Coordinates of C-alpha atoms in Angstrom, one line a residue:
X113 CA 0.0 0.0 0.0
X114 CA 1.4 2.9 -1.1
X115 CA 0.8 7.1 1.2
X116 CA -1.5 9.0 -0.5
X117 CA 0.6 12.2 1.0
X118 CA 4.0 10.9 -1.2
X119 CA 2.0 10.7 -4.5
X120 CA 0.7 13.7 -3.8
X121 CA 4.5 15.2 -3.3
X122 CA 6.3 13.2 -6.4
X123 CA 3.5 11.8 -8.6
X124 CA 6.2 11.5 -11.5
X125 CA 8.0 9.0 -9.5
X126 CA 5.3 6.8 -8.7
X127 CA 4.1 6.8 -12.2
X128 CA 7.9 5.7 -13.5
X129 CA 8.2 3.4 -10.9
X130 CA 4.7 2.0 -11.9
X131 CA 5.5 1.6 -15.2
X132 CA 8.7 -0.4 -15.1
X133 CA 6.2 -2.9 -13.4
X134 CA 3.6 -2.5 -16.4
X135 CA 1.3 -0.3 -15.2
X136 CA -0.3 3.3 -16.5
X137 CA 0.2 6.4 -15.5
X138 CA -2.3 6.6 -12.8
X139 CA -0.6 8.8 -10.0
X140 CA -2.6 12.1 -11.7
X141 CA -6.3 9.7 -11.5
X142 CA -5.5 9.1 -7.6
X143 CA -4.2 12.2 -6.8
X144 CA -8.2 13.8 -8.0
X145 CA -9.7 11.2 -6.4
X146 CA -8.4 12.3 -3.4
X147 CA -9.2 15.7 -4.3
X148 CA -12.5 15.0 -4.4
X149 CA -12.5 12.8 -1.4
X150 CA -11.1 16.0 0.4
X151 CA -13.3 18.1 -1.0
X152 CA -16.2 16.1 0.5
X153 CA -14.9 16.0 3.7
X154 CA -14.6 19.5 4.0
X155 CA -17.9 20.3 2.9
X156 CA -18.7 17.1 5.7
X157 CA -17.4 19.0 8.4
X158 CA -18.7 22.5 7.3
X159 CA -22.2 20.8 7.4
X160 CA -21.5 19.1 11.3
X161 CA -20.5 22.3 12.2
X162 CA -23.5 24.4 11.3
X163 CA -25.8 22.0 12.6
X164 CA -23.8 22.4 15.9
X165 CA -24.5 26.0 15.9
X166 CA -28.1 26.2 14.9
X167 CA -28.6 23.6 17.3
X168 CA -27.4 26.0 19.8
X169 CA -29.6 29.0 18.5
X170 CA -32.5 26.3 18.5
X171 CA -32.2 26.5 22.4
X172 CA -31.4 30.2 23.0
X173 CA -34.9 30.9 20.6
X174 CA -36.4 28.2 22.6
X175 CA -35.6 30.1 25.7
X176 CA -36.8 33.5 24.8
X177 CA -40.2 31.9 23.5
X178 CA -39.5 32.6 20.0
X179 CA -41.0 29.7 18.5
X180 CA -41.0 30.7 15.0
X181 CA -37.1 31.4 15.3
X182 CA -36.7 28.1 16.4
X183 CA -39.2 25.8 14.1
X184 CA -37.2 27.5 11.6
X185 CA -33.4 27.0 12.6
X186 CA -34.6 23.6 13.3
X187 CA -36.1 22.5 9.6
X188 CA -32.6 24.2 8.6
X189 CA -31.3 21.9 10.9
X190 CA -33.1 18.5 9.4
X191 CA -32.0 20.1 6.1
X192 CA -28.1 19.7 7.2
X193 CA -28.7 16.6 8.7
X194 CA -29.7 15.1 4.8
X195 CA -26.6 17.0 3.7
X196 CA -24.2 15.2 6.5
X197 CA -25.8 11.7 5.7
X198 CA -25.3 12.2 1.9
X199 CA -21.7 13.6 2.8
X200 CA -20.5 10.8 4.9
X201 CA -21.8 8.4 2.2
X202 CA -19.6 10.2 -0.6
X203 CA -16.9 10.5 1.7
X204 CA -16.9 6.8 2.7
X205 CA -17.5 5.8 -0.8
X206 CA -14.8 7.9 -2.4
X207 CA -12.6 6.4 0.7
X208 CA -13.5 3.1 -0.9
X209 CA -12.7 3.5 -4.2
X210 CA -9.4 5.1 -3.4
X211 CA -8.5 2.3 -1.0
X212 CA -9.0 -0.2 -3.5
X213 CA -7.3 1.4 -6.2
X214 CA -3.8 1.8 -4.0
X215 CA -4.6 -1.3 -3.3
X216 CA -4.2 -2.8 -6.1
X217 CA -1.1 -1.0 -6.9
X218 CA 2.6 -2.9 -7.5
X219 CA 5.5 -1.5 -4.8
X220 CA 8.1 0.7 -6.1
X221 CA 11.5 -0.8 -7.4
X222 CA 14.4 0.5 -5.4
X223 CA 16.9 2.3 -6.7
X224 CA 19.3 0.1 -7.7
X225 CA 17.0 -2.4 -9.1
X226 CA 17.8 -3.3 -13.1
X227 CA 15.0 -2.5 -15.6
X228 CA 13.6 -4.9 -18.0
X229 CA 10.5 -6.0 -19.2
X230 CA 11.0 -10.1 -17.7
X231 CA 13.3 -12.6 -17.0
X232 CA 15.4 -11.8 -19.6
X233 CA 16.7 -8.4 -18.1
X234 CA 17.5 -9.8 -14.5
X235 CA 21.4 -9.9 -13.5
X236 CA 23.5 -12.6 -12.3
X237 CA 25.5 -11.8 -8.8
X238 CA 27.1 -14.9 -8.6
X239 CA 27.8 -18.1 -8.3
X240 CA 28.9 -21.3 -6.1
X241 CA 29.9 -25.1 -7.3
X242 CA 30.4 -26.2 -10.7
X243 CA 27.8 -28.5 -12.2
X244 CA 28.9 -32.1 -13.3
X245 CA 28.1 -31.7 -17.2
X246 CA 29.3 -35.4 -17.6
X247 CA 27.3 -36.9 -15.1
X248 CA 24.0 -39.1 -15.2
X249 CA 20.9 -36.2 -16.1
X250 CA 17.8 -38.6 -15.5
X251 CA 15.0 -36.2 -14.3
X252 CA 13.4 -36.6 -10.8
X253 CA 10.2 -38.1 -11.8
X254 CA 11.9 -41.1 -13.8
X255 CA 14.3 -41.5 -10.8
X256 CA 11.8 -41.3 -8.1
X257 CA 9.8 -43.7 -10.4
X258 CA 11.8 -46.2 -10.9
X259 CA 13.3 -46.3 -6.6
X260 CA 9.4 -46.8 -6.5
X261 CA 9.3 -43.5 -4.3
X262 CA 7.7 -41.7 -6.2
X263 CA 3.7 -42.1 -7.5
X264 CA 2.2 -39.3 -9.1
X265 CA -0.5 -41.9 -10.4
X266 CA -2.0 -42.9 -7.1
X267 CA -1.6 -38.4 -5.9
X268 CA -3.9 -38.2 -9.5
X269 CA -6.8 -40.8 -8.2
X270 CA -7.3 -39.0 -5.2
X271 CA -6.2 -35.6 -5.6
X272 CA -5.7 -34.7 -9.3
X273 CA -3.1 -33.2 -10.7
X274 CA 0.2 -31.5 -9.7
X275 CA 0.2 -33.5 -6.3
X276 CA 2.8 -36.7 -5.8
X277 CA 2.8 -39.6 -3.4
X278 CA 6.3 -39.8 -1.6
X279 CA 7.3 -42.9 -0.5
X280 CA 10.3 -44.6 2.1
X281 CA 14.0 -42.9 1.6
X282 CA 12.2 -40.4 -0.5
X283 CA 9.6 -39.5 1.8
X284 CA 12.5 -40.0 4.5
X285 CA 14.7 -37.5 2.5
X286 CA 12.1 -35.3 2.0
X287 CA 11.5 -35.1 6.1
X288 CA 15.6 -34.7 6.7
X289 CA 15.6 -32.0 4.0
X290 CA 13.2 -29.9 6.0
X291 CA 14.4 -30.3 9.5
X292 CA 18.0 -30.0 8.4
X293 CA 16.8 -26.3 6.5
X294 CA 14.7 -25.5 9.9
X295 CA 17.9 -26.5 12.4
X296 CA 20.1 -24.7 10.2
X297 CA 17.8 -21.2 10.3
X298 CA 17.4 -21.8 14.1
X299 CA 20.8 -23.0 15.1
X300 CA 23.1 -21.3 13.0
X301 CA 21.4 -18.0 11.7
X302 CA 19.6 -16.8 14.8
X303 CA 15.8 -17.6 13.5
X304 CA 12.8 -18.2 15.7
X305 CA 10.8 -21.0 15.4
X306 CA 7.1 -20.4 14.4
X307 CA 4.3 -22.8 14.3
X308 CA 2.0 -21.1 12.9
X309 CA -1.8 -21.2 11.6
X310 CA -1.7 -22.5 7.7
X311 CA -5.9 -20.9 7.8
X312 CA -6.0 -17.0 7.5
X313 CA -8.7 -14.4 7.4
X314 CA -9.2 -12.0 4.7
X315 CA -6.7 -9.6 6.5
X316 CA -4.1 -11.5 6.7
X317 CA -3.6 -12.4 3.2
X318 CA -4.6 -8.8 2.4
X319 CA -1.8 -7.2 4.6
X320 CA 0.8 -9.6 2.7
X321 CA -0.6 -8.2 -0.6
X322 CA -2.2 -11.6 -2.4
X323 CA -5.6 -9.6 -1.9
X324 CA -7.4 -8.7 -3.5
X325 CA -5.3 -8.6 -6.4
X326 CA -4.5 -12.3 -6.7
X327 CA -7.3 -14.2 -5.4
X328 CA -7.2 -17.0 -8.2
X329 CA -3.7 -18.0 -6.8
X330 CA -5.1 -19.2 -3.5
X331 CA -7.4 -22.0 -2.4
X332 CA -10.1 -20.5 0.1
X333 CA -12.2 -23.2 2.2
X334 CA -15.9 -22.8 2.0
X335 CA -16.3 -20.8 5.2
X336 CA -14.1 -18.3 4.1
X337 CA -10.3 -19.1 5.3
X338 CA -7.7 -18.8 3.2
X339 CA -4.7 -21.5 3.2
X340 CA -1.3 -20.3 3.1
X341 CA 0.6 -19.8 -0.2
X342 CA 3.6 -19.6 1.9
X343 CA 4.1 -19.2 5.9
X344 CA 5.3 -15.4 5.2
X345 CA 1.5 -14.6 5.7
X346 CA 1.3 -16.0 9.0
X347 CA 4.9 -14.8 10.0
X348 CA 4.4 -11.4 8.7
X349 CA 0.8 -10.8 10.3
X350 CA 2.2 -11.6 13.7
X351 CA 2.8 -8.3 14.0
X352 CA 0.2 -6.5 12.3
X353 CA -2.0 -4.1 14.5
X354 CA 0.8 -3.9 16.6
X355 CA 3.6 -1.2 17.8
X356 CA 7.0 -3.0 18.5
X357 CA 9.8 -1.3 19.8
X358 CA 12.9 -0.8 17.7
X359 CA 15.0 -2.0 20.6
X360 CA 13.4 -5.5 19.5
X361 CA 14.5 -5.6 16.3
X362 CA 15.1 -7.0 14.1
X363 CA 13.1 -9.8 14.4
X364 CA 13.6 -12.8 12.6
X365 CA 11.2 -15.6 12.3
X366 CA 11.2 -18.9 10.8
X367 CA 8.9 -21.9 10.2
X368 CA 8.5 -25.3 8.2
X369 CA 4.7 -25.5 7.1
X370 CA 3.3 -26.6 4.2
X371 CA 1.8 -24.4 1.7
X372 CA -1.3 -24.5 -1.0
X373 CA -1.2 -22.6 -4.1
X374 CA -3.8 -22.6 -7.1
X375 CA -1.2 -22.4 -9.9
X376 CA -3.8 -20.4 -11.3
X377 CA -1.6 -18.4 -13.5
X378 CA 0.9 -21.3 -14.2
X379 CA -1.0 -22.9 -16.9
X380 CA 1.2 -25.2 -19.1
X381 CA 3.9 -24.7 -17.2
X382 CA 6.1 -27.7 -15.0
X383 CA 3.4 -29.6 -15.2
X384 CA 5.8 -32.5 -14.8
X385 CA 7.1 -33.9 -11.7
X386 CA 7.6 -31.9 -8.9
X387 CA 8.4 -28.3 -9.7
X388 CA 5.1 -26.7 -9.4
X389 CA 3.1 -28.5 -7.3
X390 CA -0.8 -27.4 -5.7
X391 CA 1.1 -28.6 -1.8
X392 CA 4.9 -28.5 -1.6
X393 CA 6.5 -27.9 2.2
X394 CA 8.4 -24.8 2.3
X395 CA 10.8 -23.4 5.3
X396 CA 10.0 -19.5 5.2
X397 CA 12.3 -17.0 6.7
X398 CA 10.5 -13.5 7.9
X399 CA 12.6 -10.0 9.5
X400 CA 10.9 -7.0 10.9
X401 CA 13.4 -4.3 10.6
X402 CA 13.8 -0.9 10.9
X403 CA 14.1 1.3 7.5
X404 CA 17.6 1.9 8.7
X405 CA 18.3 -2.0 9.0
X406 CA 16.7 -3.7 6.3
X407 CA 18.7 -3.0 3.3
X408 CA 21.5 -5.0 5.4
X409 CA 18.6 -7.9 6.4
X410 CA 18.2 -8.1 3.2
X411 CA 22.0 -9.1 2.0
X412 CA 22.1 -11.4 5.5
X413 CA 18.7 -13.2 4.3
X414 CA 20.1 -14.3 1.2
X415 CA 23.2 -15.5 2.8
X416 CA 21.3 -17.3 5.1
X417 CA 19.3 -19.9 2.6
X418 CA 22.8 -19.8 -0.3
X419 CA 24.5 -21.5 3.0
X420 CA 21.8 -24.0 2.7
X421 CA 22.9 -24.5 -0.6
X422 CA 26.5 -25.3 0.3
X423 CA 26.0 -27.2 2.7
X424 CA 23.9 -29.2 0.9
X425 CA 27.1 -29.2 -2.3
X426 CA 24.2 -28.3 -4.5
X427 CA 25.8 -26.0 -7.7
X428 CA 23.2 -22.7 -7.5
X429 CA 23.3 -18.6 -9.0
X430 CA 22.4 -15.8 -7.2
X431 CA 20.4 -13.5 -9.7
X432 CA 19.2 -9.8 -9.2
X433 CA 15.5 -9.8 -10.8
X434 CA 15.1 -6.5 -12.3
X435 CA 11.7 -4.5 -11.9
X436 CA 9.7 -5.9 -14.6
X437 CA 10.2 -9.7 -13.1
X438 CA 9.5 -9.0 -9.0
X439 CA 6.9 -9.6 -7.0
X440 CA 3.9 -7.5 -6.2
X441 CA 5.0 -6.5 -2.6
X442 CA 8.6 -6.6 -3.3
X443 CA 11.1 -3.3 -4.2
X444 CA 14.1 -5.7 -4.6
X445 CA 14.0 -9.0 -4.7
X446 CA 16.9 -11.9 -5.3
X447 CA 16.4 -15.1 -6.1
X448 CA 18.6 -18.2 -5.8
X449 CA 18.7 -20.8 -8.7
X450 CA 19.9 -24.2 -8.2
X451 CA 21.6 -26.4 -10.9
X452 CA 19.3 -29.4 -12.4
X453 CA 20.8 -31.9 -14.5
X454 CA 18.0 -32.9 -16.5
X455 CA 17.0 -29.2 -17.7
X456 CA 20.8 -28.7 -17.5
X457 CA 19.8 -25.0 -16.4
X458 CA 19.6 -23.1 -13.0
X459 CA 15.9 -23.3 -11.4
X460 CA 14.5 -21.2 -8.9
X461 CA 15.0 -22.1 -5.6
X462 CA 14.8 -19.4 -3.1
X463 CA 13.2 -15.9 -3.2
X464 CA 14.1 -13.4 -1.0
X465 CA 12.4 -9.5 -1.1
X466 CA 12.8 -6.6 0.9
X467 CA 9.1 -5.0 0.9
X468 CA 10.1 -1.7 2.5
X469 CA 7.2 -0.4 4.4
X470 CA 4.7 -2.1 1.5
X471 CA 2.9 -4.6 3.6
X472 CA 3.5 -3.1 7.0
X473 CA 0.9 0.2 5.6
X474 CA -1.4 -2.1 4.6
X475 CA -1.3 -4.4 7.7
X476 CA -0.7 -1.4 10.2
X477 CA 2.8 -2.6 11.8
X478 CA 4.6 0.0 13.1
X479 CA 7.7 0.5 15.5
X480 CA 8.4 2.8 17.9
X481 CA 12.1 3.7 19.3
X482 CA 11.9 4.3 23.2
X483 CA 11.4 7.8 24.9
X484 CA 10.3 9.1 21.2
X485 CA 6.9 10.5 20.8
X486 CA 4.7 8.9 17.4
X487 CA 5.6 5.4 15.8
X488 CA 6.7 4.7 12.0
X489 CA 6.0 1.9 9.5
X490 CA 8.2 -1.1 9.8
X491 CA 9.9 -2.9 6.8
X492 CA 9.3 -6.4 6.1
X493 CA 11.5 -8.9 4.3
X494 CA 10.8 -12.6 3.4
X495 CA 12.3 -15.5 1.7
X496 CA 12.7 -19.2 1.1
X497 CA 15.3 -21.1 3.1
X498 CA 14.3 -23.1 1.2
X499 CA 12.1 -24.6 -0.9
X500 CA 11.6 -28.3 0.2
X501 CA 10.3 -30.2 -2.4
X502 CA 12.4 -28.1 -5.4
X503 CA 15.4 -29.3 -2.7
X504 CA 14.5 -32.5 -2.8
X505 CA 14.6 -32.8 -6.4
X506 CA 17.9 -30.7 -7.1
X507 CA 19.6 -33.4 -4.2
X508 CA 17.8 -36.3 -6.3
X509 CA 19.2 -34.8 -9.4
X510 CA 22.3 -34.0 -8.9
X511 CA 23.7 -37.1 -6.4
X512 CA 22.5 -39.9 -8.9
X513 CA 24.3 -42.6 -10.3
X514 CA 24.6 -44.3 -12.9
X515 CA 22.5 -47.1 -11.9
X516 CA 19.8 -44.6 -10.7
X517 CA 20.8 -44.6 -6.9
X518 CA 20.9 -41.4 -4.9
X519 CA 23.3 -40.5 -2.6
X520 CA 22.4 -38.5 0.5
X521 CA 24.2 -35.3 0.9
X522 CA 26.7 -35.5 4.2
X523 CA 24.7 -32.9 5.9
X524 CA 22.1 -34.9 5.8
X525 CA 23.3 -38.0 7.3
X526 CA 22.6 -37.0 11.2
X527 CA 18.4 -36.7 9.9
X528 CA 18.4 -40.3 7.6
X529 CA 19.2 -43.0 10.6
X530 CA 22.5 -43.9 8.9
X531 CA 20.5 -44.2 5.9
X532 CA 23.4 -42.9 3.1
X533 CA 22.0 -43.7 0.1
X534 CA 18.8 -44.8 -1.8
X535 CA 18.7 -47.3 -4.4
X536 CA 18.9 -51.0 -5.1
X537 CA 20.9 -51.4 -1.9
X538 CA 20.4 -48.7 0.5
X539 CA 22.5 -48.6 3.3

């Protein structure tokens, strides 16, 4: 959600920044909506406060017995009150229309975010590990087929599509490859635990920004709850509402859940294997920072899943996406690509944004520093750390043999019960 105040101050900016994420110039159409929004008010308040003083006048005629003065101040008076009703109505109508229309609004790349229209203009950073070119390139569904860990027939018959049926050291792996990503956030990068609800209210999803913009995306139960796309709604919206003090932060919060997403928009697209899937688990890392702060949250967040990535000796990129490529609620946004064999390209992995104060104005989460008078608008950053199921198919991908075994990566071994590899002969 974007201040009306700032568009007001630099409507050329909001409009550029708008349009590098495909949108028209609208900051002009707001900025006379609010106008006119204003415009009621003031005429609102005129109204309240000319009722307030014929209703004194009503009294003092009242007093002095002059009953004509008064029947007439008050039909002036029943007069105003029509006005005020219709007034209010405008006003919170016009308050309506504006709402929905920031709303619905994209957040602002930051500065030093590339342009381009897609995928095509984003940058590469980096990169770690050097994929085996030579090596076996069998794709995860055939492998996970053929260990007879894998059934995406039997997900079909009771679930439809884009589902799968893990099965022992798959299922096993699966299981080790989230509580070793959890352990790692926890233990190592200073994350709290979360358990938190996977069914949200309207609000909730609203404050994160998938409403109402992209309702189709999400699966919503019959009395009205939403399921999580991705535990960053229920991490984030712990503190909406709320004033934290700075002296807390930042706070970083983590959690293993699994998540529900419609594809809606994903039509045609990985509809094989395991990729893009309707319910995939997910470890999520959250920060509430300070403005000052999150710029360098941002850098540490990223570290924070790539070092799931070595560990795990998985080849991977770091890639800049540039404005025309981000996320609704993001203004800079990196995302980690891992190595797969049998698309011999980098696949996404991890996405980490910092949000600014995007989703903290439209959730109301503010911080306030101690023995300062008024609060500010919190930023918000979140991000894979990492992607369970996509992990579970780069490990299957890239530790195969030639005879269709997997080996289990080292950091793994502590989570498989001496399970090493699985195949023919696991053991």
């Amino acid at each position: 959600m974007h201040d009306i105040r700032a568009i007001r101050l630099d409507p050329d900016a909001f409009d550029a920044g708008w349009a590098a994420r495909g949108v028209a110039a609208v900051a002009r159409d707001i900025i006379a909506l609010d106008e006119e929004r204003r415009a009621v008010q003031t005429a609102l308040q005129q109204a309240q406060s000319r009722r307030n003083e014929l209703s004194g006048q009503i009294g003092k005629a009242r007093g002095k017995g002059d009953s004509a003065t008064a029947d007439a101040l008050t039909r002036d008076v029943e007069g105003l009150k029509r006005q005020i009703a219709d007034n209010a109505e405008a006003d919170e109508a016009l308050g309506r229309r504006l709402r929905d229309q920031l709303a619905g609004l994209p957040n602002l790349p930051a500065p030093d975010v590339p342009h381009g229209a897609d995928e095509t203009g984003n940058v590469e950073v980096r990169r770690w590990g050097q994929p085996d070119l030579s090596g076996p390139s069998v794709d995860h569904v055939d492998l996970g087929t053929r260990l007879g860990g894998m059934d995406f027939d039997a997900a079909a018959r009771m679930s439809g599509a884009r589902f799968v049926v893990l099965k022992a050291g798959l299922a096993r792996l699966e299981r080790a490859l989230g509580q070793f990503m959890l352990d790692m956030q926890t233990e190592e990068h200073g994350y709290t635990e979360v358990s938190p609800p996977l069914l949200v209210r309207d609000n909730a999803v609203f404050g994160t920004g998938q409403l109402p913009k992209f309702a189709e995306d999400l699966f919503q139960t019959t009395d009205g709850y939403w399921l999580i796309p991705t535990a960053e709604v229920s991490l984030t919206n712990t503190v909406s509402g709320i004033t934290t003090d700075e002296a807390e932060l930042p706070l970083r919060l983590t959690a293993l859940t699994p998540c529900f997403r419609s594809e809606a928009g994903a039509s045609g697209r990985d509809t094989r294997g395991m990729i893009r899937q309707h319910q995939f688990p997910k470890v999520e890392m959250v920060s509430i920072t300070t403005p000052e702060q999150s710029e360098a949250e941002h850098e540490r967040m990223v570290e924070c899943a790539e070092a799931i990535l070595k560990r795990l000796e998985l080849p991977f990129r770091t890639v800049l996406l540039c404005d025309g490529d981000m996320g609704f609620t993001a203004r800079k946004t990196y995302d980690l690509e891992v190595w797969l064999p049998s698309q011999k390209t980098y696949r996404e992995i991890s996405s980490c944004s910092n949000c600014g104060d995007f989703q903290a104005r439209r959730m109301d989460a503010r911080i306030k520093r101690a023995g300062e008078k008024g609060s500010r608008f919190a930023h918000t950053l979140n991000g894979s750390g990492l992607a369970v199921g996509r992990a579970l198919v780069a490990v299957m991908e890239n530790y195969q043999d030639e005879a269709g075994r997997i080996a289990v990566p080292q950091a793994l071994h502590p989570y498989m019960r001496g399970l090493t590899r699985i195949g023919a002969d696991e053991g």
